[in-house]
Structure formats: structure tokens, C-alpha cells
Amino acid sequence: MEQQEEKRKIKAYQRKSKRSKSGSSSIPLDLVSEILLRLPEKSVARFRCVSKPWSSITTEPYFINLLTTRSPRLLLCFKANEKFFVSSIPQHRQTFETWNKSHSYSQLIDRYHMEFSEEMNYFPPSESVNGLICFQESARLIVWNPSTRQLLILPKPNGNSNDLTIFLGYDPVEGKHKVMCMEFSATYDTCRVLTLGSAQKLWRTVKTHNKHRSDYYDSGRCINGVVYHIAYVKDMCVWVLMSFDVRSEIFDMIELPSSDVHKDVLIDYNGRLACVGREIIEKNGIRLWILEKHNKWSSKDFLAPLVHIYKSLSTNKFLLKGFTHAGEIIYVESMFHKSAKIFFYDPVRNTSRRFELKGFTDDEFVLSNEHGYTVHVFPNHVESQISFT
């Protein structure tokens, strides 16, 4: 059934592409689409203005999905004063093979900055979900597309609190993003849900079936159309893993594999949710608890040479940020000081690579700050041409 549906989409997309020629050019639109798919995402955004047929191609959902299948990137950003500095780099192995090397932005990274009129709330942004990120700035909820550099300000959900826990989900079947939120550190049996791109931009109340709260700065993880987050269930007096099916908007409760797991760290491991255990971290290793079918857990131990990272890179703290699609563990220095230090470790090959990302910004005031800035990191970020206009 999935293969038939995929073929139907391809044929419909090809029929639409062949209906006209690209303006006064003799190039068929199906050939134009093939060319556009081979260009950097910034160029695709610029060429949207060439003509209405070209704009139609680049905003077609199927074309957007094709773009997201390209090589993922590592997206980094930090806020300094009223500016938000953004940079992204390829994260595949072929990009950085040298252990001790600094890389300049002119060669490998894309960077820019955005300005904000108000101080951003301390609550961290959501994860990158199919190219979009959601965050809170003061009392406003904002959806951000780093590829198009567009911001979408969402209507404020009902309630008096400005401190919200935000989750962003994506339904791969219908191709829709949904924002879910609840008051931070407050116990409820409901949450608020909003579908992006819907005609009526209204928040809906969805029952969670269990009164729960989240006391951690947890952005959750969306994997295969399900959003996961750690929560405390009041009636049972226990911490659990909550799941939210983005398409059906149904909640489920999953028992944690161990009481000794990091409640603020959820990662995507080979397309499956994983919790990070505390058991062997002090012994230069980590234990992953991996969610399998029927909500069963399996465990896998990895060598993770954190001691070597501390000694060879700096005295600053490195944080586990997840796995690449190639199976490498990603560590990123928690604070930005003139450059961003990143470490990849492959536990299967027992190989590592690191680099110091320079050229993040030329702002002299930012570079002169001795205290540094908190870095937000988004592994496996994909480019998206979803437009909010």
C-alpha cells in the first residue's frame, strides 16, 4: 500500500510539472525540478521568485519532502543580547576526517543572525522536527524555519502562564506539523494542540488521560510521527515516558526502563527513541535504553571517552547531543567562547573526530565576552522549504 501511494504521488507530481513551461524558457518544469533538487537550499529559496511555475514547484509538498531526504546537517545557535546567531555544517564523516583541525565558515558552514526586540525566554527551543523548530520568546510562541529564515508567531494559548513546555511533532502520513504545549511544572490531564498550516489557527484541548507534569527543560523527541517526553504522573507518584501520536492525537504512558536514567536526555538512535542511563557514565561509557516494539526496552552499552574529551579539548563542559544517522555520538561544548567545539565518536569503529568551528560571528562584542553563551544544538537537521507566507 505504501509503495502504491508513493507511486501515485510521483505520477501526480510529474503530471503537474509537465503542465507548462518555465516562463518564456523552453526547459520543461520536470527538468527544472531536477535541477533545483541539486542546488543548495538557499539557492532554491531565491529561485522561487523567478516565475509562478517555479514558485509552484518549490512549494509543492512532494518537492519539499524530496529536499528533506538530502544529507542532514548539524545546526547550532546561541543568543547574545538581542541577536540570535545561527550556523549549520554538514555532519557526514567525509566532511571532517582530521582529528585536530579548525574549520572556517567560508569553507564549510552557513551562518546568519536574526534580531529580536525582546529578551528570549530561558526555556529551550524544541528539537528540529522535519526542518522546523519551535521556541518561546517572552510570552510568544514562535515557529522558526532556519532554511528560509522565516518566523511564524502563534496565537497565545488559553491560560495565564507565560512559562510553557513546548513540543513540536510531525505526521509523516499527512505531512503536517503540530505544536503541543502545557504549563511548565503544572499538573493537568489536558494539553493544547495547534496544527500548522490549517485554515483556522486555533488551539484545541486534548485529553492526556493521566494527570502529569514535566519539571525538566525537556523538548521531547518526535520519531516516526510520535512525540515522546518524560513526565511525572501524580496519581501513581512515578516518572514515566509519555507518548503522543501526532496524527490521532492520542496519549499513551510507557514505563521507564530504569529509575536511574537521565530525565532530561532523550535521543533518536537509528530511528528509535532511547534514554541515557547513568550506570556507567563515570567509567567512560554510556548505556542506552532503546524503545522497541510493543513498548519493550533493550539496552546497549557504548564506549564514550569523555575523559579524553575534557583533557584534550578544554576544561569547559561537553554535553551529549545525540547520534548522527551514521551512528556517531555527538558531543558539543556547552558554552560558546569565540568558537564552537564539537566532537564525534564512532563506538563501532572506535574512531573519533573533532573540530573547532570558527567564524560563527564577526561581532566583536560577542567575541569579547569571557563568560560565553549557551549553545543550542540540533543534530540531523534537514533543510525545509515550508513557507509561512
mmCIF file with all atom_site columns, N, CA and C in Angstrom, residues 57-109:
data_model
loop_
_atom_site.group_PDB
_atom_site.id
_atom_site.type_symbol
_atom_site.label_atom_id
_atom_site.label_alt_id
_atom_site.label_comp_id
_atom_site.label_asym_id
_atom_site.label_entity_id
_atom_site.label_seq_id
_atom_site.pdbx_PDB_ins_code
_atom_site.Cartn_x
_atom_site.Cartn_y
_atom_site.Cartn_z
_atom_site.occupancy
_atom_site.B_iso_or_equiv
_atom_site.pdbx_formal_charge
_atom_site.auth_seq_id
_atom_site.auth_comp_id
_atom_site.auth_asym_id
_atom_site.auth_atom_id
_atom_site.pdbx_PDB_model_num
ATOM 1   N N  . ILE A 1 57  ? 6.613  24.870 -8.079 1.00 0.00 ? 57  ILE A N  1
ATOM 2   C CA . ILE A 1 57  ? 7.447  23.678 -7.897 1.00 0.00 ? 57  ILE A CA 1
ATOM 3   C C  . ILE A 1 57  ? 8.035  23.632 -6.490 1.00 0.00 ? 57  ILE A C  1
ATOM 4   N N  . THR A 1 58  ? 8.633  24.737 -6.060 1.00 0.00 ? 58  THR A N  1
ATOM 5   C CA . THR A 1 58  ? 9.369  24.746 -4.794 1.00 0.00 ? 58  THR A CA 1
ATOM 6   C C  . THR A 1 58  ? 8.466  24.727 -3.571 1.00 0.00 ? 58  THR A C  1
ATOM 7   N N  . THR A 1 59  ? 7.179  24.984 -3.747 1.00 0.00 ? 59  THR A N  1
ATOM 8   C CA . THR A 1 59  ? 6.241  24.919 -2.616 1.00 0.00 ? 59  THR A CA 1
ATOM 9   C C  . THR A 1 59  ? 5.385  23.664 -2.655 1.00 0.00 ? 59  THR A C  1
ATOM 10  N N  . GLU A 1 60  ? 5.592  22.825 -3.670 1.00 0.00 ? 60  GLU A N  1
ATOM 11  C CA . GLU A 1 60  ? 4.868  21.557 -3.758 1.00 0.00 ? 60  GLU A CA 1
ATOM 12  C C  . GLU A 1 60  ? 5.302  20.634 -2.622 1.00 0.00 ? 60  GLU A C  1
ATOM 13  N N  . PRO A 1 61  ? 4.367  20.070 -1.846 1.00 0.00 ? 61  PRO A N  1
ATOM 14  C CA . PRO A 1 61  ? 4.737  19.198 -0.715 1.00 0.00 ? 61  PRO A CA 1
ATOM 15  C C  . PRO A 1 61  ? 5.674  18.058 -1.105 1.00 0.00 ? 61  PRO A C  1
ATOM 16  N N  . TYR A 1 62  ? 5.451  17.465 -2.272 1.00 0.00 ? 62  TYR A N  1
ATOM 17  C CA . TYR A 1 62  ? 6.310  16.350 -2.656 1.00 0.00 ? 62  TYR A CA 1
ATOM 18  C C  . TYR A 1 62  ? 7.739  16.818 -2.908 1.00 0.00 ? 62  TYR A C  1
ATOM 19  N N  . PHE A 1 63  ? 7.896  18.005 -3.526 1.00 0.00 ? 63  PHE A N  1
ATOM 20  C CA . PHE A 1 63  ? 9.229  18.565 -3.747 1.00 0.00 ? 63  PHE A CA 1
ATOM 21  C C  . PHE A 1 63  ? 9.909  18.862 -2.414 1.00 0.00 ? 63  PHE A C  1
ATOM 22  N N  . ILE A 1 64  ? 9.154  19.405 -1.470 1.00 0.00 ? 64  ILE A N  1
ATOM 23  C CA . ILE A 1 64  ? 9.705  19.708 -0.142 1.00 0.00 ? 64  ILE A CA 1
ATOM 24  C C  . ILE A 1 64  ? 10.174 18.428 0.540  1.00 0.00 ? 64  ILE A C  1
ATOM 25  N N  . ASN A 1 65  ? 9.402  17.352 0.422  1.00 0.00 ? 65  ASN A N  1
ATOM 26  C CA . ASN A 1 65  ? 9.801  16.081 1.024  1.00 0.00 ? 65  ASN A CA 1
ATOM 27  C C  . ASN A 1 65  ? 11.065 15.535 0.389  1.00 0.00 ? 65  ASN A C  1
ATOM 28  N N  . LEU A 1 66  ? 11.224 15.731 -0.930 1.00 0.00 ? 66  LEU A N  1
ATOM 29  C CA . LEU A 1 66  ? 12.448 15.291 -1.593 1.00 0.00 ? 66  LEU A CA 1
ATOM 30  C C  . LEU A 1 66  ? 13.659 16.054 -1.073 1.00 0.00 ? 66  LEU A C  1
ATOM 31  N N  . LEU A 1 67  ? 13.481 17.343 -0.807 1.00 0.00 ? 67  LEU A N  1
ATOM 32  C CA . LEU A 1 67  ? 14.582 18.142 -0.277 1.00 0.00 ? 67  LEU A CA 1
ATOM 33  C C  . LEU A 1 67  ? 15.047 17.623 1.084  1.00 0.00 ? 67  LEU A C  1
ATOM 34  N N  . THR A 1 68  ? 14.098 17.208 1.904  1.00 0.00 ? 68  THR A N  1
ATOM 35  C CA . THR A 1 68  ? 14.438 16.783 3.266  1.00 0.00 ? 68  THR A CA 1
ATOM 36  C C  . THR A 1 68  ? 15.158 15.445 3.305  1.00 0.00 ? 68  THR A C  1
ATOM 37  N N  . THR A 1 69  ? 15.170 14.702 2.189  1.00 0.00 ? 69  THR A N  1
ATOM 38  C CA . THR A 1 69  ? 15.871 13.417 2.178  1.00 0.00 ? 69  THR A CA 1
ATOM 39  C C  . THR A 1 69  ? 17.361 13.592 1.925  1.00 0.00 ? 69  THR A C  1
ATOM 40  N N  . ARG A 1 70  ? 17.813 14.818 1.676  1.00 0.00 ? 70  ARG A N  1
ATOM 41  C CA . ARG A 1 70  ? 19.227 15.046 1.424  1.00 0.00 ? 70  ARG A CA 1
ATOM 42  C C  . ARG A 1 70  ? 20.008 14.965 2.738  1.00 0.00 ? 70  ARG A C  1
ATOM 43  N N  . SER A 1 71  ? 21.319 15.071 2.635  1.00 0.00 ? 71  SER A N  1
ATOM 44  C CA . SER A 1 71  ? 22.194 14.871 3.790  1.00 0.00 ? 71  SER A CA 1
ATOM 45  C C  . SER A 1 71  ? 21.828 15.824 4.927  1.00 0.00 ? 71  SER A C  1
ATOM 46  N N  . PRO A 1 72  ? 21.652 15.301 6.147  1.00 0.00 ? 72  PRO A N  1
ATOM 47  C CA . PRO A 1 72  ? 21.323 16.162 7.284  1.00 0.00 ? 72  PRO A CA 1
ATOM 48  C C  . PRO A 1 72  ? 22.520 17.001 7.708  1.00 0.00 ? 72  PRO A C  1
ATOM 49  N N  . ARG A 1 73  ? 22.249 18.059 8.446  1.00 0.00 ? 73  ARG A N  1
ATOM 50  C CA . ARG A 1 73  ? 23.279 18.976 8.912  1.00 0.00 ? 73  ARG A CA 1
ATOM 51  C C  . ARG A 1 73  ? 23.199 19.094 10.430 1.00 0.00 ? 73  ARG A C  1
ATOM 52  N N  . LEU A 1 74  ? 24.273 19.602 11.008 1.00 0.00 ? 74  LEU A N  1
ATOM 53  C CA . LEU A 1 74  ? 24.305 19.911 12.428 1.00 0.00 ? 74  LEU A CA 1
ATOM 54  C C  . LEU A 1 74  ? 24.070 21.411 12.553 1.00 0.00 ? 74  LEU A C  1
ATOM 55  N N  . LEU A 1 75  ? 22.960 21.788 13.178 1.00 0.00 ? 75  LEU A N  1
ATOM 56  C CA . LEU A 1 75  ? 22.578 23.187 13.333 1.00 0.00 ? 75  LEU A CA 1
ATOM 57  C C  . LEU A 1 75  ? 22.930 23.655 14.739 1.00 0.00 ? 75  LEU A C  1
ATOM 58  N N  . LEU A 1 76  ? 23.594 24.794 14.844 1.00 0.00 ? 76  LEU A N  1
ATOM 59  C CA . LEU A 1 76  ? 23.963 25.371 16.135 1.00 0.00 ? 76  LEU A CA 1
ATOM 60  C C  . LEU A 1 76  ? 23.493 26.816 16.187 1.00 0.00 ? 76  LEU A C  1
ATOM 61  N N  . CYS A 1 77  ? 23.092 27.277 17.366 1.00 0.00 ? 77  CYS A N  1
ATOM 62  C CA . CYS A 1 77  ? 22.697 28.666 17.514 1.00 0.00 ? 77  CYS A CA 1
ATOM 63  C C  . CYS A 1 77  ? 22.871 29.093 18.966 1.00 0.00 ? 77  CYS A C  1
ATOM 64  N N  . PHE A 1 78  ? 23.045 30.384 19.167 1.00 0.00 ? 78  PHE A N  1
ATOM 65  C CA . PHE A 1 78  ? 23.087 30.937 20.515 1.00 0.00 ? 78  PHE A CA 1
ATOM 66  C C  . PHE A 1 78  ? 22.560 32.359 20.467 1.00 0.00 ? 78  PHE A C  1
ATOM 67  N N  . LYS A 1 79  ? 22.093 32.845 21.614 1.00 0.00 ? 79  LYS A N  1
ATOM 68  C CA . LYS A 1 79  ? 21.542 34.194 21.703 1.00 0.00 ? 79  LYS A CA 1
ATOM 69  C C  . LYS A 1 79  ? 22.487 35.080 22.490 1.00 0.00 ? 79  LYS A C  1
ATOM 70  N N  . ALA A 1 80  ? 22.781 36.247 21.923 1.00 0.00 ? 80  ALA A N  1
ATOM 71  C CA . ALA A 1 80  ? 23.616 37.244 22.588 1.00 0.00 ? 80  ALA A CA 1
ATOM 72  C C  . ALA A 1 80  ? 22.922 38.584 22.469 1.00 0.00 ? 80  ALA A C  1
ATOM 73  N N  . ASN A 1 81  ? 22.587 39.149 23.626 1.00 0.00 ? 81  ASN A N  1
ATOM 74  C CA . ASN A 1 81  ? 21.845 40.414 23.663 1.00 0.00 ? 81  ASN A CA 1
ATOM 75  C C  . ASN A 1 81  ? 20.530 40.229 22.906 1.00 0.00 ? 81  ASN A C  1
ATOM 76  N N  . GLU A 1 82  ? 20.303 40.984 21.851 1.00 0.00 ? 82  GLU A N  1
ATOM 77  C CA . GLU A 1 82  ? 19.053 40.860 21.101 1.00 0.00 ? 82  GLU A CA 1
ATOM 78  C C  . GLU A 1 82  ? 19.279 40.237 19.726 1.00 0.00 ? 82  GLU A C  1
ATOM 79  N N  . LYS A 1 83  ? 20.360 39.481 19.597 1.00 0.00 ? 83  LYS A N  1
ATOM 80  C CA . LYS A 1 83  ? 20.662 38.813 18.345 1.00 0.00 ? 83  LYS A CA 1
ATOM 81  C C  . LYS A 1 83  ? 20.711 37.309 18.548 1.00 0.00 ? 83  LYS A C  1
ATOM 82  N N  . PHE A 1 84  ? 20.261 36.596 17.542 1.00 0.00 ? 84  PHE A N  1
ATOM 83  C CA . PHE A 1 84  ? 20.252 35.134 17.555 1.00 0.00 ? 84  PHE A CA 1
ATOM 84  C C  . PHE A 1 84  ? 21.179 34.676 16.437 1.00 0.00 ? 84  PHE A C  1
ATOM 85  N N  . PHE A 1 85  ? 22.330 34.083 16.800 1.00 0.00 ? 85  PHE A N  1
ATOM 86  C CA . PHE A 1 85  ? 23.340 33.687 15.825 1.00 0.00 ? 85  PHE A CA 1
ATOM 87  C C  . PHE A 1 85  ? 23.131 32.219 15.437 1.00 0.00 ? 85  PHE A C  1
ATOM 88  N N  . VAL A 1 86  ? 23.150 31.970 14.148 1.00 0.00 ? 86  VAL A N  1
ATOM 89  C CA . VAL A 1 86  ? 22.807 30.656 13.617 1.00 0.00 ? 86  VAL A CA 1
ATOM 90  C C  . VAL A 1 86  ? 23.907 30.177 12.685 1.00 0.00 ? 86  VAL A C  1
ATOM 91  N N  . SER A 1 87  ? 24.234 28.897 12.765 1.00 0.00 ? 87  SER A N  1
ATOM 92  C CA . SER A 1 87  ? 25.218 28.301 11.866 1.00 0.00 ? 87  SER A CA 1
ATOM 93  C C  . SER A 1 87  ? 24.867 26.841 11.659 1.00 0.00 ? 87  SER A C  1
ATOM 94  N N  . SER A 1 88  ? 25.181 26.320 10.479 1.00 0.00 ? 88  SER A N  1
ATOM 95  C CA . SER A 1 88  ? 24.963 24.899 10.223 1.00 0.00 ? 88  SER A CA 1
ATOM 96  C C  . SER A 1 88  ? 26.123 24.350 9.412  1.00 0.00 ? 88  SER A C  1
ATOM 97  N N  . ILE A 1 89  ? 26.426 23.072 9.636  1.00 0.00 ? 89  ILE A N  1
ATOM 98  C CA . ILE A 1 89  ? 27.544 22.413 8.952  1.00 0.00 ? 89  ILE A CA 1
ATOM 99  C C  . ILE A 1 89  ? 27.117 21.011 8.539  1.00 0.00 ? 89  ILE A C  1
ATOM 100 N N  . PRO A 1 90  ? 27.709 20.475 7.478  1.00 0.00 ? 90  PRO A N  1
ATOM 101 C CA . PRO A 1 90  ? 27.460 19.057 7.150  1.00 0.00 ? 90  PRO A CA 1
ATOM 102 C C  . PRO A 1 90  ? 28.006 18.185 8.279  1.00 0.00 ? 90  PRO A C  1
ATOM 103 N N  . GLN A 1 91  ? 27.324 17.092 8.582  1.00 0.00 ? 91  GLN A N  1
ATOM 104 C CA . GLN A 1 91  ? 27.781 16.253 9.691  1.00 0.00 ? 91  GLN A CA 1
ATOM 105 C C  . GLN A 1 91  ? 28.260 14.877 9.233  1.00 0.00 ? 91  GLN A C  1
ATOM 106 N N  . HIS A 1 92  ? 28.330 14.633 7.920  1.00 0.00 ? 92  HIS A N  1
ATOM 107 C CA . HIS A 1 92  ? 28.791 13.319 7.470  1.00 0.00 ? 92  HIS A CA 1
ATOM 108 C C  . HIS A 1 92  ? 30.299 13.188 7.651  1.00 0.00 ? 92  HIS A C  1
ATOM 109 N N  . ARG A 1 93  ? 30.767 11.961 7.697  1.00 0.00 ? 93  ARG A N  1
ATOM 110 C CA . ARG A 1 93  ? 32.165 11.679 8.026  1.00 0.00 ? 93  ARG A CA 1
ATOM 111 C C  . ARG A 1 93  ? 33.135 12.317 7.039  1.00 0.00 ? 93  ARG A C  1
ATOM 112 N N  . GLN A 1 94  ? 32.770 12.375 5.759  1.00 0.00 ? 94  GLN A N  1
ATOM 113 C CA . GLN A 1 94  ? 33.705 12.843 4.754  1.00 0.00 ? 94  GLN A CA 1
ATOM 114 C C  . GLN A 1 94  ? 34.065 14.318 4.937  1.00 0.00 ? 94  GLN A C  1
ATOM 115 N N  . THR A 1 95  ? 33.235 15.055 5.683  1.00 0.00 ? 95  THR A N  1
ATOM 116 C CA . THR A 1 95  ? 33.488 16.483 5.838  1.00 0.00 ? 95  THR A CA 1
ATOM 117 C C  . THR A 1 95  ? 34.668 16.755 6.749  1.00 0.00 ? 95  THR A C  1
ATOM 118 N N  . PHE A 1 96  ? 34.777 16.008 7.847  1.00 0.00 ? 96  PHE A N  1
ATOM 119 C CA . PHE A 1 96  ? 35.831 16.262 8.821  1.00 0.00 ? 96  PHE A CA 1
ATOM 120 C C  . PHE A 1 96  ? 36.521 14.950 9.159  1.00 0.00 ? 96  PHE A C  1
ATOM 121 N N  . GLU A 1 97  ? 37.639 14.694 8.560  1.00 0.00 ? 97  GLU A N  1
ATOM 122 C CA . GLU A 1 97  ? 38.364 13.455 8.814  1.00 0.00 ? 97  GLU A CA 1
ATOM 123 C C  . GLU A 1 97  ? 39.605 13.702 9.675  1.00 0.00 ? 97  GLU A C  1
ATOM 124 N N  . THR A 1 98  ? 39.992 14.965 9.830  1.00 0.00 ? 98  THR A N  1
ATOM 125 C CA . THR A 1 98  ? 41.205 15.266 10.592 1.00 0.00 ? 98  THR A CA 1
ATOM 126 C C  . THR A 1 98  ? 40.851 15.476 12.063 1.00 0.00 ? 98  THR A C  1
ATOM 127 N N  . TRP A 1 99  ? 41.626 14.852 12.946 1.00 0.00 ? 99  TRP A N  1
ATOM 128 C CA . TRP A 1 99  ? 41.310 14.896 14.378 1.00 0.00 ? 99  TRP A CA 1
ATOM 129 C C  . TRP A 1 99  ? 41.455 16.287 14.963 1.00 0.00 ? 99  TRP A C  1
ATOM 130 N N  . ASN A 1 100 ? 42.505 16.986 14.648 1.00 0.00 ? 100 ASN A N  1
ATOM 131 C CA . ASN A 1 100 ? 42.782 18.252 15.324 1.00 0.00 ? 100 ASN A CA 1
ATOM 132 C C  . ASN A 1 100 ? 42.876 19.369 14.290 1.00 0.00 ? 100 ASN A C  1
ATOM 133 N N  . LYS A 1 101 ? 41.745 19.880 13.893 1.00 0.00 ? 101 LYS A N  1
ATOM 134 C CA . LYS A 1 101 ? 41.740 20.882 12.835 1.00 0.00 ? 101 LYS A CA 1
ATOM 135 C C  . LYS A 1 101 ? 40.618 21.880 13.062 1.00 0.00 ? 101 LYS A C  1
ATOM 136 N N  . SER A 1 102 ? 40.894 23.161 12.774 1.00 0.00 ? 102 SER A N  1
ATOM 137 C CA . SER A 1 102 ? 39.873 24.191 12.850 1.00 0.00 ? 102 SER A CA 1
ATOM 138 C C  . SER A 1 102 ? 39.348 24.463 11.446 1.00 0.00 ? 102 SER A C  1
ATOM 139 N N  . HIS A 1 103 ? 38.079 24.762 11.357 1.00 0.00 ? 103 HIS A N  1
ATOM 140 C CA . HIS A 1 103 ? 37.476 24.955 10.051 1.00 0.00 ? 103 HIS A CA 1
ATOM 141 C C  . HIS A 1 103 ? 36.827 26.330 9.986  1.00 0.00 ? 103 HIS A C  1
ATOM 142 N N  . SER A 1 104 ? 37.033 27.039 8.895  1.00 0.00 ? 104 SER A N  1
ATOM 143 C CA . SER A 1 104 ? 36.497 28.380 8.768  1.00 0.00 ? 104 SER A CA 1
ATOM 144 C C  . SER A 1 104 ? 35.133 28.345 8.104  1.00 0.00 ? 104 SER A C  1
ATOM 145 N N  . TYR A 1 105 ? 34.303 29.337 8.434  1.00 0.00 ? 105 TYR A N  1
ATOM 146 C CA . TYR A 1 105 ? 32.941 29.358 7.934  1.00 0.00 ? 105 TYR A CA 1
ATOM 147 C C  . TYR A 1 105 ? 32.900 29.512 6.419  1.00 0.00 ? 105 TYR A C  1
ATOM 148 N N  . SER A 1 106 ? 33.884 30.162 5.817  1.00 0.00 ? 106 SER A N  1
ATOM 149 C CA . SER A 1 106 ? 33.858 30.397 4.380  1.00 0.00 ? 106 SER A CA 1
ATOM 150 C C  . SER A 1 106 ? 33.946 29.101 3.589  1.00 0.00 ? 106 SER A C  1
ATOM 151 N N  . GLN A 1 107 ? 34.446 28.043 4.214  1.00 0.00 ? 107 GLN A N  1
ATOM 152 C CA . GLN A 1 107 ? 34.592 26.778 3.517  1.00 0.00 ? 107 GLN A CA 1
ATOM 153 C C  . GLN A 1 107 ? 33.408 25.841 3.749  1.00 0.00 ? 107 GLN A C  1
ATOM 154 N N  . LEU A 1 108 ? 32.904 25.798 4.983  1.00 0.00 ? 108 LEU A N  1
ATOM 155 C CA . LEU A 1 108 ? 32.042 24.671 5.325  1.00 0.00 ? 108 LEU A CA 1
ATOM 156 C C  . LEU A 1 108 ? 30.686 25.024 5.906  1.00 0.00 ? 108 LEU A C  1
ATOM 157 N N  . ILE A 1 109 ? 30.485 26.236 6.384  1.00 0.00 ? 109 ILE A N  1
ATOM 158 C CA . ILE A 1 109 ? 29.263 26.482 7.123  1.00 0.00 ? 109 ILE A CA 1
ATOM 159 C C  . ILE A 1 109 ? 28.434 27.597 6.517  1.00 0.00 ? 109 ILE A C  1
#
